[in-house]
XYZ file of C-alpha atoms in Angstrom:
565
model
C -45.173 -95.349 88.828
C -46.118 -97.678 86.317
C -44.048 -94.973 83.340
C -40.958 -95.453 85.442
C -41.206 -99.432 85.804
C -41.843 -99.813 82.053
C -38.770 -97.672 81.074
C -36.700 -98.604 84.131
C -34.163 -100.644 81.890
C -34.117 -97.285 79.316
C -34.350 -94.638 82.205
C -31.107 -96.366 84.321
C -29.374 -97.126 81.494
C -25.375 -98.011 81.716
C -26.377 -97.402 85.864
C -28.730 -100.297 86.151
C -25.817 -103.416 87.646
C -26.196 -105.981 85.225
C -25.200 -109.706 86.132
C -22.309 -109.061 83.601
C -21.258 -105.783 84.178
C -20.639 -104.087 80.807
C -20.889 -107.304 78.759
C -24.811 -107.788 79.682
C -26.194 -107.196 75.998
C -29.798 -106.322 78.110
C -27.209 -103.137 79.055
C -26.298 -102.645 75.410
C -29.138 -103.136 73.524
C -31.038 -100.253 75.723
C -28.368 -97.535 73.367
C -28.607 -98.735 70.315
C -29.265 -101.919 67.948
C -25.893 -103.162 66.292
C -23.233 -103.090 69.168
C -20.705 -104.492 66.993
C -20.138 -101.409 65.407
C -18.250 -100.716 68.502
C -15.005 -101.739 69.753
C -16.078 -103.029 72.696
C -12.851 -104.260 74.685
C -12.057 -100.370 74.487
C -15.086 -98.948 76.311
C -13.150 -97.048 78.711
C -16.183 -96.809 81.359
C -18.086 -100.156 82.591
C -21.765 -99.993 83.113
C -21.414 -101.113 86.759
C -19.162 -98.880 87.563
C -17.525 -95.846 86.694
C -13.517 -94.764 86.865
C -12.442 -92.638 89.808
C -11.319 -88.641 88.283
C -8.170 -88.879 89.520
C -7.548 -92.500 87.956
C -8.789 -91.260 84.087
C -6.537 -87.833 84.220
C -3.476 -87.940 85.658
C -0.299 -86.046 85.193
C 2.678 -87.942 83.168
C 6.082 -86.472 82.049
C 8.869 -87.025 79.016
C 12.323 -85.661 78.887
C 13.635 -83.473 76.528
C 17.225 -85.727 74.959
C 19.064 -82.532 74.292
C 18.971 -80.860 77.518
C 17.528 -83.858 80.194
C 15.284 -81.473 81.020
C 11.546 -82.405 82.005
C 8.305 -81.728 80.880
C 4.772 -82.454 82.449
C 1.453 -82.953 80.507
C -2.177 -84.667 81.577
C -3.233 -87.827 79.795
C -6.595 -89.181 79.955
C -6.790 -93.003 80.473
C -9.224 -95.360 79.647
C -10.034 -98.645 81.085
C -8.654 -98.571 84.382
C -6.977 -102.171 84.900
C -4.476 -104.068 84.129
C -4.761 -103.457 80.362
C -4.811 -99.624 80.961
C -4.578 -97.948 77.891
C -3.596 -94.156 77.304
C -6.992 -92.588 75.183
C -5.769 -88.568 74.672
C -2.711 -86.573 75.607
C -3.088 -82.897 76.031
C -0.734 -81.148 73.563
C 0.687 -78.332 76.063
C 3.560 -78.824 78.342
C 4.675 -77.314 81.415
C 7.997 -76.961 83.138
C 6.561 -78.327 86.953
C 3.824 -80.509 87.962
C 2.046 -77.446 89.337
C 1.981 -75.417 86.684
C 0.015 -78.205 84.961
C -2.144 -78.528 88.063
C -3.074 -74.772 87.605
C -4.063 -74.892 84.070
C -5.772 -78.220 83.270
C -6.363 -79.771 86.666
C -9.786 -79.792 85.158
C -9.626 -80.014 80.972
C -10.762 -83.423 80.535
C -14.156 -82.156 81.030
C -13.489 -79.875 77.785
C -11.828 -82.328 76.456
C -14.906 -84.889 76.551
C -17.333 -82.198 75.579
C -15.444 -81.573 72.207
C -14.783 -85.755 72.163
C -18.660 -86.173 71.263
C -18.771 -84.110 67.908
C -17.301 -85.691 65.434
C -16.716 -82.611 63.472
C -13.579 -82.589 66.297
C -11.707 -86.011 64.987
C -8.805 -85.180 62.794
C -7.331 -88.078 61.415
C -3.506 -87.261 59.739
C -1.856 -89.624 57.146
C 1.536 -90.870 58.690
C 4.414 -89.845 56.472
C 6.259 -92.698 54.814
C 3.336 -95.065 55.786
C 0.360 -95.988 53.610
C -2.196 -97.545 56.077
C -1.563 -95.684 58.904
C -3.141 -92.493 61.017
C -2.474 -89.883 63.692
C -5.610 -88.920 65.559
C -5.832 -85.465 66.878
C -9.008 -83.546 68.642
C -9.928 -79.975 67.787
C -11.820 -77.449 69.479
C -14.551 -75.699 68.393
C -11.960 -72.740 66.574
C -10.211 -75.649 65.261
C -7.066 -75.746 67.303
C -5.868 -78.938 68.064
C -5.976 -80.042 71.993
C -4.955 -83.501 72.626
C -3.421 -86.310 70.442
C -4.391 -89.970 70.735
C -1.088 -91.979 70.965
C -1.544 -94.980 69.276
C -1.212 -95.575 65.460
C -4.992 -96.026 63.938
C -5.331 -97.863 60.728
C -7.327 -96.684 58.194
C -9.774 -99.267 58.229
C -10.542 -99.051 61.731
C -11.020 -95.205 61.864
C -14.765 -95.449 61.466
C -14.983 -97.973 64.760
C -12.261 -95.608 66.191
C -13.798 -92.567 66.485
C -17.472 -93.712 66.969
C -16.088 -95.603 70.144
C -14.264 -92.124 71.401
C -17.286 -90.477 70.743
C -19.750 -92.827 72.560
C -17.071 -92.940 75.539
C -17.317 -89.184 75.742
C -21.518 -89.377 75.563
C -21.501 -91.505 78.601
C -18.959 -89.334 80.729
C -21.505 -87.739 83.253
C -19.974 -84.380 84.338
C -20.178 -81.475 81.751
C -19.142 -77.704 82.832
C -21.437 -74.646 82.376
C -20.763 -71.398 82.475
C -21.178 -71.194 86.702
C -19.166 -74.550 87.220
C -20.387 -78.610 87.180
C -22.989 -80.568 86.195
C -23.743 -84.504 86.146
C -25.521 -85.983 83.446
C -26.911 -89.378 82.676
C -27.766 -89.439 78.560
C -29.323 -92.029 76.629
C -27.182 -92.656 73.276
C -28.986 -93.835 70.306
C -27.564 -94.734 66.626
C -28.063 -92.309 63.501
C -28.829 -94.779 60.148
C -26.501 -93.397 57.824
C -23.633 -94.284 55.758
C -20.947 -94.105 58.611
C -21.417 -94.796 62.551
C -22.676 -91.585 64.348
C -24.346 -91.239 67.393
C -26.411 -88.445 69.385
C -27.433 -88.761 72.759
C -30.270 -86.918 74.968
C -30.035 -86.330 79.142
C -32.428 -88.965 80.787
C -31.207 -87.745 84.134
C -29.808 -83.889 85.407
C -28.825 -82.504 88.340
C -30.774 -79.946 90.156
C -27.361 -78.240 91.216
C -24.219 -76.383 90.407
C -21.319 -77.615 91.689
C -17.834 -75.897 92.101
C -15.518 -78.810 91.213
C -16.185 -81.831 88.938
C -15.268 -83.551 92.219
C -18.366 -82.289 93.749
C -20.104 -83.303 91.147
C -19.225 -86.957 90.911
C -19.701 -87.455 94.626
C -23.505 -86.067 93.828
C -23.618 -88.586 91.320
C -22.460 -91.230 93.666
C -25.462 -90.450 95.389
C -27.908 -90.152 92.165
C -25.988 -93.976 91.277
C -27.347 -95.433 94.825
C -30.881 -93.631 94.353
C -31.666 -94.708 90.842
C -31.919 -98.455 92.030
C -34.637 -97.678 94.318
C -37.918 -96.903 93.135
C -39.190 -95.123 96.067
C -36.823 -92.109 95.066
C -38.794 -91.538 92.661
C -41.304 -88.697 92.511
C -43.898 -86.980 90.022
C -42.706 -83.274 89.031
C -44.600 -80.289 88.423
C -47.943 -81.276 86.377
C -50.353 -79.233 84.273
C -53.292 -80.096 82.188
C -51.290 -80.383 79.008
C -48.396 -82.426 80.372
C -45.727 -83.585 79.302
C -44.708 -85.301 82.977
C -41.996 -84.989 84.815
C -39.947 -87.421 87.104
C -37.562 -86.415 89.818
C -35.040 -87.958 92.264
C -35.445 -87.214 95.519
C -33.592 -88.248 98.564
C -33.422 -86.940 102.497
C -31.827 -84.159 101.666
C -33.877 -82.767 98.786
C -34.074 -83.198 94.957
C -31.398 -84.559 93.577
C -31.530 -84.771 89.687
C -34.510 -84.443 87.306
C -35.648 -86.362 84.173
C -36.903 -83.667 81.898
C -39.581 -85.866 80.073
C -41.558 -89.387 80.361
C -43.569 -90.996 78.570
C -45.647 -94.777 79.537
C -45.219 -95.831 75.755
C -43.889 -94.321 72.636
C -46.885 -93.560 71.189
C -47.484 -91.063 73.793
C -44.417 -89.773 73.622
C -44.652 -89.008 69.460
C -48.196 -87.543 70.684
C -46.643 -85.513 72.896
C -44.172 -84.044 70.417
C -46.659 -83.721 67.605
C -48.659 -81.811 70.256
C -45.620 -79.373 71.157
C -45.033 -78.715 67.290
C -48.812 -77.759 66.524
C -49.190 -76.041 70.422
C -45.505 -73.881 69.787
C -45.296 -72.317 66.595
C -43.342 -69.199 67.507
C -40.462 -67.951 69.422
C -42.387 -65.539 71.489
C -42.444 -62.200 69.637
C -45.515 -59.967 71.065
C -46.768 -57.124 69.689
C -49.301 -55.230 73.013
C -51.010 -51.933 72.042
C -51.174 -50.268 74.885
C -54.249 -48.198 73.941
C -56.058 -51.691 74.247
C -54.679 -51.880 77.779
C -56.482 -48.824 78.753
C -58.377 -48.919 82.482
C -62.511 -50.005 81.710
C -64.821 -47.719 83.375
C -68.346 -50.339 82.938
C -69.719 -50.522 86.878
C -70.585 -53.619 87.949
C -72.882 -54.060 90.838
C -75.928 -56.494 92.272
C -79.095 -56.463 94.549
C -79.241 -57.132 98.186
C -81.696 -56.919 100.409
C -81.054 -54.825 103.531
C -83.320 -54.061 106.712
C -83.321 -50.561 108.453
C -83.407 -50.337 112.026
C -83.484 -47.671 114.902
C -81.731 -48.010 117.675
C -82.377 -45.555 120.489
C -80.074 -45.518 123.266
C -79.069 -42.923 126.159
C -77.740 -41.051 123.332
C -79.470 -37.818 121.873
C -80.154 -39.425 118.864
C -81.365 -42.155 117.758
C -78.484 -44.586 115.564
C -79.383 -45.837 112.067
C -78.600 -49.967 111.754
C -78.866 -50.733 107.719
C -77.961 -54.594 107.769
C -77.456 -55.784 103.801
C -77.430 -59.483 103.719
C -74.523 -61.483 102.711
C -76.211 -64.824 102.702
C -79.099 -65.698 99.644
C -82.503 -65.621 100.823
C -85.933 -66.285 98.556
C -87.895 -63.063 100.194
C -87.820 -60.687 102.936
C -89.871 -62.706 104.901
C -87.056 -65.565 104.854
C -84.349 -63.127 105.820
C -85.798 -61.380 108.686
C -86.980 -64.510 110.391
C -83.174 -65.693 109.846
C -81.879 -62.455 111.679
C -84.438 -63.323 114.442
C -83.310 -66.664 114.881
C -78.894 -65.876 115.056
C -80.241 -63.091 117.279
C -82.022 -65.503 119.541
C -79.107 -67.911 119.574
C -76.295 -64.974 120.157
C -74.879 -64.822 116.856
C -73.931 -61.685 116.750
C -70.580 -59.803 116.740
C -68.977 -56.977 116.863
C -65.892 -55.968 114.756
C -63.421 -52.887 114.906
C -61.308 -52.593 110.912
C -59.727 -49.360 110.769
C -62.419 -45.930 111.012
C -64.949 -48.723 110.702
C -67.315 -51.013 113.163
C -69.323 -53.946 111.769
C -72.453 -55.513 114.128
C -72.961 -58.885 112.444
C -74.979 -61.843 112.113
C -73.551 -65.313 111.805
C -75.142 -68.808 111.266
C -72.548 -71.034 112.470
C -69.206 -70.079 109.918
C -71.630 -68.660 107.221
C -72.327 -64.742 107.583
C -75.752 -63.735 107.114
C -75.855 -59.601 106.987
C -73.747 -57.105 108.437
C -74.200 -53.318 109.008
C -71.312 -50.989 108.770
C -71.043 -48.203 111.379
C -68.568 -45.015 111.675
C -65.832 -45.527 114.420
C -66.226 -42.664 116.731
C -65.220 -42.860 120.509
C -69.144 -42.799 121.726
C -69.557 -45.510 119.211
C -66.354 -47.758 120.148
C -67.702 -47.405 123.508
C -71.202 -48.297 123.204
C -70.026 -51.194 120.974
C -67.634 -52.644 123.459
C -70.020 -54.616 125.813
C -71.358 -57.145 123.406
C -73.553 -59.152 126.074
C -75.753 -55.389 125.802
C -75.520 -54.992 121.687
C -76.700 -58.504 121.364
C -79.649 -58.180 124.126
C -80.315 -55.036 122.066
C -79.985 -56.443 118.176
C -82.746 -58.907 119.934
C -85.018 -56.479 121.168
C -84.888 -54.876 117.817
C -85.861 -57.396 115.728
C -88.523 -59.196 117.874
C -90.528 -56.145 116.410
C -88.806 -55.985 112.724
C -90.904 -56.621 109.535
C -91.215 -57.067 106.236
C -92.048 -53.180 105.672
C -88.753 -52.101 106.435
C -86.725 -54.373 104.343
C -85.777 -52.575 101.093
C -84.032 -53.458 97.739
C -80.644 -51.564 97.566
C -78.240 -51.666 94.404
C -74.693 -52.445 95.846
C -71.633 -51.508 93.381
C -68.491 -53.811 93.096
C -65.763 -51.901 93.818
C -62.523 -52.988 92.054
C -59.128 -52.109 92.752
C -57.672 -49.978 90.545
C -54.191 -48.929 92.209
C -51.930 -50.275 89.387
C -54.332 -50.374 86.437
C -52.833 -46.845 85.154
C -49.494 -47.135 83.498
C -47.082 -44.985 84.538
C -46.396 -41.135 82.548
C -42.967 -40.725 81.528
C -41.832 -37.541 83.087
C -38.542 -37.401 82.644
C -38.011 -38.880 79.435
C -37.903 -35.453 77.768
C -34.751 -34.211 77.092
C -35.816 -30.390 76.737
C -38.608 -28.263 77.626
C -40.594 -25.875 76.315
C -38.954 -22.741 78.200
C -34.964 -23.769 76.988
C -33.484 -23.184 74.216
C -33.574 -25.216 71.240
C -31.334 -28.522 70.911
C -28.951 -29.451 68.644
C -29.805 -32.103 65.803
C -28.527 -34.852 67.486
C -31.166 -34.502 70.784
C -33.845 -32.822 68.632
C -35.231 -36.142 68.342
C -36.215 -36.551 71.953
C -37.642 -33.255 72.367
C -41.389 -34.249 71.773
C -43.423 -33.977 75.081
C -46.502 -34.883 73.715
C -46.787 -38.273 74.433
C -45.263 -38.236 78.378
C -48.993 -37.246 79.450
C -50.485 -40.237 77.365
C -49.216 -43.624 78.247
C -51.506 -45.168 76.114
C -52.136 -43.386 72.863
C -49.804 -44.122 69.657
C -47.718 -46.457 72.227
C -46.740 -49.869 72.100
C -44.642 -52.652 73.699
C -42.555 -55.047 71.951
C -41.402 -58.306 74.273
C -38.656 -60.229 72.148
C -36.606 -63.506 73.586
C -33.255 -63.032 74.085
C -31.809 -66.258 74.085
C -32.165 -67.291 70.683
C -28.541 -67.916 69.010
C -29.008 -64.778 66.036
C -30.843 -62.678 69.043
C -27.236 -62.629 71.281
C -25.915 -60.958 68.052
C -25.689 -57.456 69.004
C -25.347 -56.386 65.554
C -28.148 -58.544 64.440
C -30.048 -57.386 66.994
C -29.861 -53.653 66.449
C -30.644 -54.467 63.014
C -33.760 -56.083 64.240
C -34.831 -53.031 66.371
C -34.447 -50.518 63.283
C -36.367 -52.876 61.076
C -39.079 -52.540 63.888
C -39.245 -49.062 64.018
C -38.944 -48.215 60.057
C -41.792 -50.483 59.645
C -44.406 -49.158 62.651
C -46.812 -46.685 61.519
C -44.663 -43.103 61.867
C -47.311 -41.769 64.636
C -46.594 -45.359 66.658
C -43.869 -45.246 69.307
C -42.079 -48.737 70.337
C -41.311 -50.061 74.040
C -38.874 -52.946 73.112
C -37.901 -55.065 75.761
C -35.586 -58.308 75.337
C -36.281 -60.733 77.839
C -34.843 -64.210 79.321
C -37.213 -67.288 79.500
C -38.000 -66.816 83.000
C -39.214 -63.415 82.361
C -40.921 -64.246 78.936
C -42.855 -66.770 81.242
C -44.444 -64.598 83.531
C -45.423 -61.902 80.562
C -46.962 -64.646 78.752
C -49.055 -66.204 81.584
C -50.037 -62.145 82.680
C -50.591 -61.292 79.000
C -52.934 -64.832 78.643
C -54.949 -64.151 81.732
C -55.366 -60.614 80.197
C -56.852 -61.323 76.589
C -59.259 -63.828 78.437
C -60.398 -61.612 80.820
C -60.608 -58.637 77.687
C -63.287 -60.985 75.944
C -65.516 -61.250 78.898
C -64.803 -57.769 80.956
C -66.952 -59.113 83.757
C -66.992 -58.397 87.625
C -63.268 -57.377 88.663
C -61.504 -60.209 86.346
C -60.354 -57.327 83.871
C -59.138 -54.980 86.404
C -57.308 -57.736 88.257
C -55.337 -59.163 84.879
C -54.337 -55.885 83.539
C -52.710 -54.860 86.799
C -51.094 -58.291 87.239
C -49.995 -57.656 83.472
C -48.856 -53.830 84.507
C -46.904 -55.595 87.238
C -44.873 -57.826 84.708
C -44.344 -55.190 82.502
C -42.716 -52.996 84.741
C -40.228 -55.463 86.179
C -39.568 -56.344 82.734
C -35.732 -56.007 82.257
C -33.776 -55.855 79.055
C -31.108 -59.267 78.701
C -28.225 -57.637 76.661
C -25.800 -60.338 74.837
C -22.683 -61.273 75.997
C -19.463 -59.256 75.354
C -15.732 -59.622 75.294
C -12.548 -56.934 76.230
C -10.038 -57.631 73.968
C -6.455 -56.613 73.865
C -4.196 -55.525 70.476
C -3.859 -59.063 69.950
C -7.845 -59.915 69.162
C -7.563 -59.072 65.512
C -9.474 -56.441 63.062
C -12.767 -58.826 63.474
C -13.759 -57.487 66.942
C -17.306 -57.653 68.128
C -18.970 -54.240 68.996
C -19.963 -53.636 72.055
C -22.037 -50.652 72.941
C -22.852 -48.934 76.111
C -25.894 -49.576 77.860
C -26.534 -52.457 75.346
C -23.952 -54.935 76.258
C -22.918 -57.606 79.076
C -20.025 -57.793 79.497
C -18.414 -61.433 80.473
């Protein structure tokens, strides 16, 4: 734990308890190097402790003069004392307290999302005054949603806005798309001409929540865990790193730090390392005619002895043991028969339409003889205290002459090393009448017996920002096809990470075991990669219903190739 005690003062950041609470400059200094860029007295969260939900945002009201008639609206506070100070004021109003309850019971979260860009400050000259500023927040369409009450002048806007901003950074609960998150980040100062900041998550939580309530009680929990470093525990690991460091507690993980390094220099090693290792998105191009089933038999030499064994039966029965163990000559490995036959080392097993008689040396098995399961058989086999006083009679009398060299083939599996013929693809057959232009096009039956000729698979990602384009992305697709030879038919498949993960490590394990085609480690990768390829389902970006009033610019959604959300 030696990475986690170095950066413990970076890693807890504004959650370590300094002496001083939020004046400690040890606190400070972990963010950034020139605090007094900041006003400080208006850092609406302490770094001992953070304000209660229902203390920032809070529901406040003002009275219309001409009518006396009431209006509610949130406000989001800042410090929470007895210099409590008003930061943003949500610009919609609503007739009851309820109503307001209904629709932005929960904004501030959106609110403090948009709060960190600084493409969202608007800062409005005051009419009739020279100096003075109006401070309004934007969304990401540019319509304004919350004011800041209090008149800025214009020489403080710079410290103004990069104190809202760094306020927002350190609010912990952000919303995703199936409900609430806590996040810890660690803010650091872009050198430039005018204060700007950017953060990155030290800490995450494992979980979803529901509420932003739920969420802050988790991170109550995170809070008392951090300052303990017995919560602490190593991630998933693999040869190439990076490490990973998780908080744990009785109940199971908690939140996860993405990435840790014992120094910096490892940590600019690790990213030079990532840029050299990750050059690509993850576009693959698989022939499938290179994926086709190899027919090369493997096999080895064993040695196996032949024995007959006469017993009340007609005939006599035929005992070819083939040794499982290594043994320098035949010599070696009759005498070691002998021997597990003198000491009772022998058993019998039933698997199926198949018996086995064999011989052990303590957990190590040294031959075995493979017998048809018939009744008389079963039978005979059944009283082992008489096969084993038998197997010893046998080979008190067994020699070198009838041990033989036998070639025994490796068989390899081969149940889903075929990909699977398209039969119903075809749109027509041979028999019906001719199609119309439009379905002429899928009338070629040529290729449904051949899975593997003039075929080939195309995995894209899907989560790219230009690949959740659907228009983009069909413009992708043709490009694909008009440039594959005109004989070459394309399989494209969009996938999400998870899935692009799997096809990769398949489609890895594949190419290796292509280069060296030796015992059944080809067989076994292409049908682990056949596996992944047929649970391989298209991700289709995201689309919206609109009603008459979403404009002339509507996205296009297709059939079949859309999401809808």
């Amino acid at each position: 734990m030696l990475a986690d005690i170095y950066c413990k003062k970076h890693l807890y950041g504004w959650f370590v308890k300094p002496e001083n609470l939020n004046t400690d400059p040890r606190i400070l200094d972990c963010y950034f190097k020139h605090p007094e860029k900041l006003n400080f007295a208006d850092l609406w969260m302490s770094y001992g402790q953070v304000p209660a939900l229902n203390q920032l945002w809070s529901i406040a009201e003002e009275t219309l003069p001409a009518v006396s008639a009431k209006l509610y609206y949130y406000q989001l506070y800042g410090k929470v004392d007895k210099d409590t100070k008003v930061m943003w004021r949500a610009v919609t109003r609503y007739n009851s307290t309820a109503l307001a309850q209904d629709a932005e019971a929960h904004f501030y979260v959106f609110l403090l999302e948009m709060a960190r860009s600084a493409a969202s400050y608007y800062y409005e000259p005051m009419a009739g005054c020279e100096n003075a500023y109006t401070l309004y927040l934007k969304d990401m369409d540019g319509k304004i949603i919350a004011v800041a009450p209090d008149v800025i002048c214009g020489e403080d806007i710079e410290n103004d806005r990069a104190t809202r901003m760094f306020n927002a950074m350190l609010f912990p609960i952000v919303e995703t798309g199936k409900g609430y998150t806590f996040e810890i980040n660690d803010i650091n100062e872009v050198q430039g001409d005018t204060i700007s900041y950017t953060y990155a998550g030290v800490w995450e939580s494992i979980q979803t929540y529901d509420t932003p309530e739920d969420a802050w009680e988790a991170l109550t929990t995170a809070c008392e865990l951090l300052t303990d470093l017995r919560n602490y525990q190593r991630g998933d690991e693999d040869a190439c790193g990076p490490f990973s460091v998780t908080l744990v507690n009785p109940e199971g993980v908690q939140a996860e730090h993405p990435l840790t390094y014992t120094s910096i220099s490892a940590r600019n090693a690790a990213m030079e390392y990532v840029l050299n290792a990750i050059s690509a998105e993850g576009l693959h191009l698989l022939e499938h005619i290179l994926m086709r089933p190899r027919t090369q038999q493997q096999s080895y030499e064993a040695w196996q002895l032949e024995l007959s064994w006469y017993t009340q039966r007609e005939s006599m029965i035929l005992l070819q043991f083939v040794n499982e163990a290594v043994y320098a000559d035949a010599a070696s490995y009759v005498k070691a028969l002998q021997e597990a036959a003198i000491a009772n080392e022998v058993y019998v097993d039933q698997q199926a339409s198949t018996l086995t008689i064999s011989f052990y040396k303590k957990d190590e098995r040294l031959a075995v003889a493979k017998l048809a399961a018939t009744d008389e058989l079963i039978a005979l086999l059944s009283d082992l205290s008489s096969v084993r006083t038998a197997m010893q009679s046998l080979l008190a009398n067994a020699s070198t002459e009838q041990v033989s060299t036998v070639v025994i083939p490796i068989v390899c599996s081969t149940e889903n090393a075929i990909l699977p013929i398209c039969d119903d693809v075809c749109l027509c057959c041979d028999e019906e009448e001719a199609t119309d232009k439009e379905n002429a096009i899928y009338c070629d039956r040529t290729f449904l017996a051949d899975p593997y000729s003039f075929w080939a698979t195309v995995v894209l990602p899907a989560w790219p920002q230009r690949f959740r384009l659907a228009r983009f992305r069909q413009f992708f697709e043709d490009t694909l096809r008009r440039e594959a030879p005109a004989h070459i038919r394309l399989n494209i498949l969009w996938v999400s990470p998870q899935q692009m993960l799997e096809f990769e490590g398949a489609w890895k394990n594949w190419l290796a075991a292509l280069s060296r085609e030796e015992s059944c480690d080809y067989n076994d990768s292409l049908q682990a990669l056949n596996l992944v390829l047929k649970e391989l389902k298209n991700v289709y970006p995201a689309a919206y219903m609109w009603d008459d009033e979403g404009g002339d610019d509507k996205p296009l959604i297709l059939l079949d190739e859309a999401m809808l959300a």
